[in-house]
GROMACS .gro file of C-alpha atoms in nm:
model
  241
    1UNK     CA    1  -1.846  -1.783   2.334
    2UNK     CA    2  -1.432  -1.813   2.316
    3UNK     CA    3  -1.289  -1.804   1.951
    4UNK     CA    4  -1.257  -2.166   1.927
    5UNK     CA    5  -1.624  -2.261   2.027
    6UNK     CA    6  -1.705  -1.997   1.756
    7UNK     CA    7  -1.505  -2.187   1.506
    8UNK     CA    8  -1.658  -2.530   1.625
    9UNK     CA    9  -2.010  -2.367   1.563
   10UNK     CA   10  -1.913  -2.231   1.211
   11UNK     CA   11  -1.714  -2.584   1.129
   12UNK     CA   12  -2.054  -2.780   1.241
   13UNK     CA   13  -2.319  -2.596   1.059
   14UNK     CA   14  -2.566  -2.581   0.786
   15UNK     CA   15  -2.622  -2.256   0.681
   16UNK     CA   16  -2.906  -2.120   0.371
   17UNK     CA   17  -2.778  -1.811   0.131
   18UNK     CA   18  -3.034  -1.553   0.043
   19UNK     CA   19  -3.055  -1.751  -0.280
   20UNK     CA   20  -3.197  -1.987  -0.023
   21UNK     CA   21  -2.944  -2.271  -0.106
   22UNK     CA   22  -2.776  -2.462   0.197
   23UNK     CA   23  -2.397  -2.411   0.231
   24UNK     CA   24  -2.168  -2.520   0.466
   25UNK     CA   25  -1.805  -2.324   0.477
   26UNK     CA   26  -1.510  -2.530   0.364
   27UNK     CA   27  -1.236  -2.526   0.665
   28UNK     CA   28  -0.819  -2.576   0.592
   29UNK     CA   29  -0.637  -2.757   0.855
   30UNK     CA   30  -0.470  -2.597   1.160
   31UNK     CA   31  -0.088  -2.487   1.120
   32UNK     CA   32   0.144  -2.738   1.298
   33UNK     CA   33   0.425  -2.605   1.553
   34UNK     CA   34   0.706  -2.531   1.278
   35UNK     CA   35   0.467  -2.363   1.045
   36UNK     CA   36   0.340  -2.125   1.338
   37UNK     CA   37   0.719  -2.052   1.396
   38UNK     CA   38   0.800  -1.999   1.013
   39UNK     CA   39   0.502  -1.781   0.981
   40UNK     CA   40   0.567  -1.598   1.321
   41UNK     CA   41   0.921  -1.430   1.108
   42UNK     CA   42   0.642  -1.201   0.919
   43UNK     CA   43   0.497  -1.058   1.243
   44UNK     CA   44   0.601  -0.728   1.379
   45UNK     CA   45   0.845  -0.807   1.702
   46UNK     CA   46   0.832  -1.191   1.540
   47UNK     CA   47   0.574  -1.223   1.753
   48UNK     CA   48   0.241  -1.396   1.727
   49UNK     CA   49  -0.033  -1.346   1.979
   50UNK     CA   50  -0.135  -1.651   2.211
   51UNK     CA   51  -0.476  -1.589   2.086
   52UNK     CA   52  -0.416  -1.595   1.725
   53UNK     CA   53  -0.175  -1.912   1.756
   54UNK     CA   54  -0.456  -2.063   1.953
   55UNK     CA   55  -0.682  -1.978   1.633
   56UNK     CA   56  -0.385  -2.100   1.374
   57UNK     CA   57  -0.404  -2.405   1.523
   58UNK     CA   58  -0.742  -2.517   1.512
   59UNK     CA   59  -0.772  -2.395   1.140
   60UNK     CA   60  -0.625  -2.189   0.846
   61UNK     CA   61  -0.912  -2.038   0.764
   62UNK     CA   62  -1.179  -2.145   0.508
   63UNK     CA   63  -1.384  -2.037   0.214
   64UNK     CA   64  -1.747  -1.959   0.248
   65UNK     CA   65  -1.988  -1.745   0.109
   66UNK     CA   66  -1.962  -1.363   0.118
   67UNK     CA   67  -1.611  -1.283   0.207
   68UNK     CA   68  -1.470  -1.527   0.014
   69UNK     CA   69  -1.108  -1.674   0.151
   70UNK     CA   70  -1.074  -1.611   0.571
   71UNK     CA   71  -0.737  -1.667   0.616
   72UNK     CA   72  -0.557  -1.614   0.974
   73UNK     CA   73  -0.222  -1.660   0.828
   74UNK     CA   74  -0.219  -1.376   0.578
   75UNK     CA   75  -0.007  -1.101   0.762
   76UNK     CA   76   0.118  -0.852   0.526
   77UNK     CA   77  -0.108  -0.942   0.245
   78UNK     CA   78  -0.308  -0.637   0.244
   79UNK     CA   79  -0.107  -0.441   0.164
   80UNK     CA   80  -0.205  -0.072   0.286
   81UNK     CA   81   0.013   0.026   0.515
   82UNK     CA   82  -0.029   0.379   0.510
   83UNK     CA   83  -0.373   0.230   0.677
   84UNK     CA   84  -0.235  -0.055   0.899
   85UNK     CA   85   0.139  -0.147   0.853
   86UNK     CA   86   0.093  -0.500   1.000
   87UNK     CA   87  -0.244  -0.678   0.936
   88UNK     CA   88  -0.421  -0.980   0.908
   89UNK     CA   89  -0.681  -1.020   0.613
   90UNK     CA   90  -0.955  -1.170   0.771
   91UNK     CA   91  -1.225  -1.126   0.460
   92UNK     CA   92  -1.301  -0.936   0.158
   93UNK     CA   93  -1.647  -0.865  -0.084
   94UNK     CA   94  -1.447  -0.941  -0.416
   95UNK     CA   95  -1.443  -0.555  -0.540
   96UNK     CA   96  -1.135  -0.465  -0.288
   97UNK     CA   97  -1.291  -0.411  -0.013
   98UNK     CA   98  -1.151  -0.586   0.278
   99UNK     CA   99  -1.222  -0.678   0.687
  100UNK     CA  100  -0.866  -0.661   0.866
  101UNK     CA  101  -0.745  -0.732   1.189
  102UNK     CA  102  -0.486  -0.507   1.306
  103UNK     CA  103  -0.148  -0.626   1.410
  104UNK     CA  104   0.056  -0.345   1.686
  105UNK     CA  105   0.386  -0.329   1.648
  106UNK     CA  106   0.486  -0.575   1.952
  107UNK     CA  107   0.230  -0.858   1.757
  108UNK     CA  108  -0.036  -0.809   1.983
  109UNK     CA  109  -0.434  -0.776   1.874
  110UNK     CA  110  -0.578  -0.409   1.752
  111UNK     CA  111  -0.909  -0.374   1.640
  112UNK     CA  112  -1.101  -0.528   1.344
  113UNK     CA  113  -1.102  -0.248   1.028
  114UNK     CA  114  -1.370  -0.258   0.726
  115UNK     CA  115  -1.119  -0.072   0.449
  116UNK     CA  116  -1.373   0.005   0.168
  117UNK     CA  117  -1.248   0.157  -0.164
  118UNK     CA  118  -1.504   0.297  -0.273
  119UNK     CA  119  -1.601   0.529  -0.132
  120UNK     CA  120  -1.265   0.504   0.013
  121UNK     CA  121  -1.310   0.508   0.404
  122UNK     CA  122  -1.145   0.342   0.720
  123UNK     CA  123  -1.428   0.225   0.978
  124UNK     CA  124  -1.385   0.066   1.342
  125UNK     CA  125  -1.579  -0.256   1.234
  126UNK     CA  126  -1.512  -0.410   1.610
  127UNK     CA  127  -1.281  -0.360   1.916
  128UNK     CA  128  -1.140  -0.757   1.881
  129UNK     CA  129  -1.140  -1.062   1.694
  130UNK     CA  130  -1.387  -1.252   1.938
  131UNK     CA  131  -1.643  -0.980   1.841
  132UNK     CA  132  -1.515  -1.037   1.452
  133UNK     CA  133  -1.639  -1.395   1.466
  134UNK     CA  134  -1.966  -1.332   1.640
  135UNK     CA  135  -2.081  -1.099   1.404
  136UNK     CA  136  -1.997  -1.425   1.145
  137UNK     CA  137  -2.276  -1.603   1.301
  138UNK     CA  138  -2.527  -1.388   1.289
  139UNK     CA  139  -2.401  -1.263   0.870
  140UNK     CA  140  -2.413  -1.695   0.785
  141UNK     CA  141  -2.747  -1.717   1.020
  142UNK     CA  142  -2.886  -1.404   0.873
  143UNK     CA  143  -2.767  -1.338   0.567
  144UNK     CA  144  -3.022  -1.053   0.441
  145UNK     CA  145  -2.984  -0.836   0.779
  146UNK     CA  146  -2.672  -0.831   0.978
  147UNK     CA  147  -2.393  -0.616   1.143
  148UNK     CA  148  -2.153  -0.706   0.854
  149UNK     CA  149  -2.461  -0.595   0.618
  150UNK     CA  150  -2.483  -0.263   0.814
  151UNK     CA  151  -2.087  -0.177   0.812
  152UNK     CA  152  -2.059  -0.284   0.423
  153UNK     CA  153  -2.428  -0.118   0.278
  154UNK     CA  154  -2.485   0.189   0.505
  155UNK     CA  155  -2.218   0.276   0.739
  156UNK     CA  156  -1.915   0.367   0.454
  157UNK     CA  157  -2.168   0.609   0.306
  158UNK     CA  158  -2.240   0.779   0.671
  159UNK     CA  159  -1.877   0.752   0.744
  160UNK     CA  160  -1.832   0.913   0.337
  161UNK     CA  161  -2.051   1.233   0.425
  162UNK     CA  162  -2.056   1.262   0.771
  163UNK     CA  163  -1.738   1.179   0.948
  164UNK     CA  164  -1.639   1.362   1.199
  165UNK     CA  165  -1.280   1.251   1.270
  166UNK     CA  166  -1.048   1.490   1.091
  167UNK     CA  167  -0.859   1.809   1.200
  168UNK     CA  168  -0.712   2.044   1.073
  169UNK     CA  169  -0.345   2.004   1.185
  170UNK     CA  170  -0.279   2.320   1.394
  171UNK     CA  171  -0.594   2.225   1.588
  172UNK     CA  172  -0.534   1.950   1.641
  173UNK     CA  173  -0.128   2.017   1.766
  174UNK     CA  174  -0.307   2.266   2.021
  175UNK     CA  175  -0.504   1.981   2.198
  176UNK     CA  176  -0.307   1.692   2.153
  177UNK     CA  177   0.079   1.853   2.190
  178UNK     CA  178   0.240   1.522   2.295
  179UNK     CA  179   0.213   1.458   1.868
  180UNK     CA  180   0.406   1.791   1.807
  181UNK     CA  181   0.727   1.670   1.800
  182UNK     CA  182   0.574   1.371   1.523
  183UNK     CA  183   0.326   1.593   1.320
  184UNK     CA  184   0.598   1.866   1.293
  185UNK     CA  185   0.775   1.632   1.069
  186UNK     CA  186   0.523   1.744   0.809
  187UNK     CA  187   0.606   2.066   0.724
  188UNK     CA  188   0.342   2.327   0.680
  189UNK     CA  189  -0.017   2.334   0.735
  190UNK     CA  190  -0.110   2.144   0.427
  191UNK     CA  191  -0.148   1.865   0.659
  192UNK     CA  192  -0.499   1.678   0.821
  193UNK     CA  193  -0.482   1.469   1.097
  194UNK     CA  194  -0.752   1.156   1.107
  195UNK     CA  195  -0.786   1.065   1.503
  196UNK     CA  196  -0.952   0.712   1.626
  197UNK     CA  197  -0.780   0.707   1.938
  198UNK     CA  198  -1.149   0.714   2.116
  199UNK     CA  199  -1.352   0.565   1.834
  200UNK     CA  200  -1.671   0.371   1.898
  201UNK     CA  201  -1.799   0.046   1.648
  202UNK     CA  202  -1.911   0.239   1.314
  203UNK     CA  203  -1.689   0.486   1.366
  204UNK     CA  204  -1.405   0.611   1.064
  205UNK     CA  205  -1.304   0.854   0.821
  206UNK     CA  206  -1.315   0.940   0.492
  207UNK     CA  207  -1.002   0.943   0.369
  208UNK     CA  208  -1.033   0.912  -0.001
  209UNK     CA  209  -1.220   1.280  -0.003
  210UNK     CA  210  -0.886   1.455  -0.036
  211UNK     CA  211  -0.748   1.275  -0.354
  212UNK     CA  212  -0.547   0.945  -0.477
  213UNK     CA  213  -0.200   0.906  -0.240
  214UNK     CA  214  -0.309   1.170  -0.003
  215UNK     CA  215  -0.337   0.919   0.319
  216UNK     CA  216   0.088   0.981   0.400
  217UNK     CA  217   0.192   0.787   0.770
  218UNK     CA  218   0.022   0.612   1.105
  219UNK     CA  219   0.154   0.711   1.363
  220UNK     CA  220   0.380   0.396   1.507
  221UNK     CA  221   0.169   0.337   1.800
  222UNK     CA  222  -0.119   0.585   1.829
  223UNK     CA  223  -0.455   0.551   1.584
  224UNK     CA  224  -0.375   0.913   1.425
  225UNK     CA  225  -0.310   0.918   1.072
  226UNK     CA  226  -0.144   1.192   0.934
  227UNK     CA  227  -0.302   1.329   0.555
  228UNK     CA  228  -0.196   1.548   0.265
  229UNK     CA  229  -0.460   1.796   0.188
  230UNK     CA  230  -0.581   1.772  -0.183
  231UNK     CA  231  -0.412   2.097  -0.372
  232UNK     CA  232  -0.695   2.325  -0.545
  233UNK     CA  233  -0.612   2.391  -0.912
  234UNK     CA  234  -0.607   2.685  -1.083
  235UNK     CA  235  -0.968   2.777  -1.125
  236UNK     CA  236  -1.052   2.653  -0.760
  237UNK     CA  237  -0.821   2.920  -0.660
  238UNK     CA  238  -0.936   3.201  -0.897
  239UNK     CA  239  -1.297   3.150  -0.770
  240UNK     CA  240  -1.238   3.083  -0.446
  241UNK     CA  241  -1.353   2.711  -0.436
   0.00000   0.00000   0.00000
């Protein structure tokens, strides 16, 4: 299905909550011409994808149930940019957690991110926005088990103790030593590198493990993130923790 028959299926239909009360989502209007230009200032390389604007103009966004206001409009409103310094907030769960649609720097279309707080992880939630609205369907259609179900109950908790996608930053300058010249900005080797270059659906890290303000810079067009390692304190040291 294309985005817009997506939309036309979501606009059209009758959906039941696990309360089992019917709901149908509330869509805004589509932006006209001059508000797609106005709004296309805030994007990186004032550009706005052909896909998005196709999107814009069918519809704002609308309110629904479980991630409360979808709006296609809201570049820069999340606010993380340590995570994703251009972004598009395309849901949240009301406790700060949020799905976002990453914006590259010449306004083209990254992946979909689930940013969770707590714990406080960075998952892959798909590789576009087409595959976003898909997995809409089946949440509204299936509201008890879904793929947005999966990504918000389980998969941060996986991601939380078993993520795999950090390195040490020495290693990781020995394998990848196009980033030297970047990640020798950082001085020392109080430094971890997260790497999703590769990353599959489900897969993240955990960067909240190593301490409040430790997630530092993205790199401007690669999916490595560059993080401070949390300092041990005084006993940590003594005992050798």
């Amino acid at each position: 299905m294309s985005n817009i028959e997506i939309l036309e299926t979501l606009k059209n239909s009758i959906f039941t909550d696990e309360d089992g009360e019917d709901y149908s989502l509330e869509f805004q209007d589509g932006l006209s011409d001059t508000e797609i230009s106005k709004l296309q200032t805030g994007f990186p390389s004032e550009t706005i994808d052909d896909e998005l604007i196709e999107i814009l103009k069918e519809t704002r966004g609308w309110d629904g149930y479980g991630l409360g206001n979808i709006d296609f409009s809201s570049i820069g409103q999340f606010g993380f940019t340590e995570l994703s310094p251009h972004s598009i907030s395309l849901g949240h769960d009301g406790f700060g957690n949020f799905w976002i649609l990453d914006i590259l720097n010449d306004g083209s279309l990254g992946h979909v991110y689930y940013a969770c707080h707590d714990p406080a992880v960075f998952i892959k939630y798909s590789d576009n926005l087409n595959e976003f609205l898909k997995s809409l369907i089946d949440f509204y259609e299936s509201p008890s088990e879904n793929y947005l179900n999966e990504i918000h109950d389980n998969v941060v908790f996986d991601v939380w103790q078993n993520g795999s996608n950090i390195h040490e930053k020495v290693d990781f300058i020995t394998n990848n030593n196009q980033f030297a010249d970047f990640l020798n900005e950082f001085e020392g080797d109080d430094w971890l590198i997260a790497d999703l270059r590769r990353s599959e659906n489900k897969d993240g890290f955990a960067w909240g493990k190593l301490g409040p303000n430790s997630l530092v810079k993205r790199h401007t067009t690669e999916l490595i993130w560059v993080i401070r390692k949390r300092k041990k304190g005084f006993l940590a040291r003594l005992f050798g923790k």
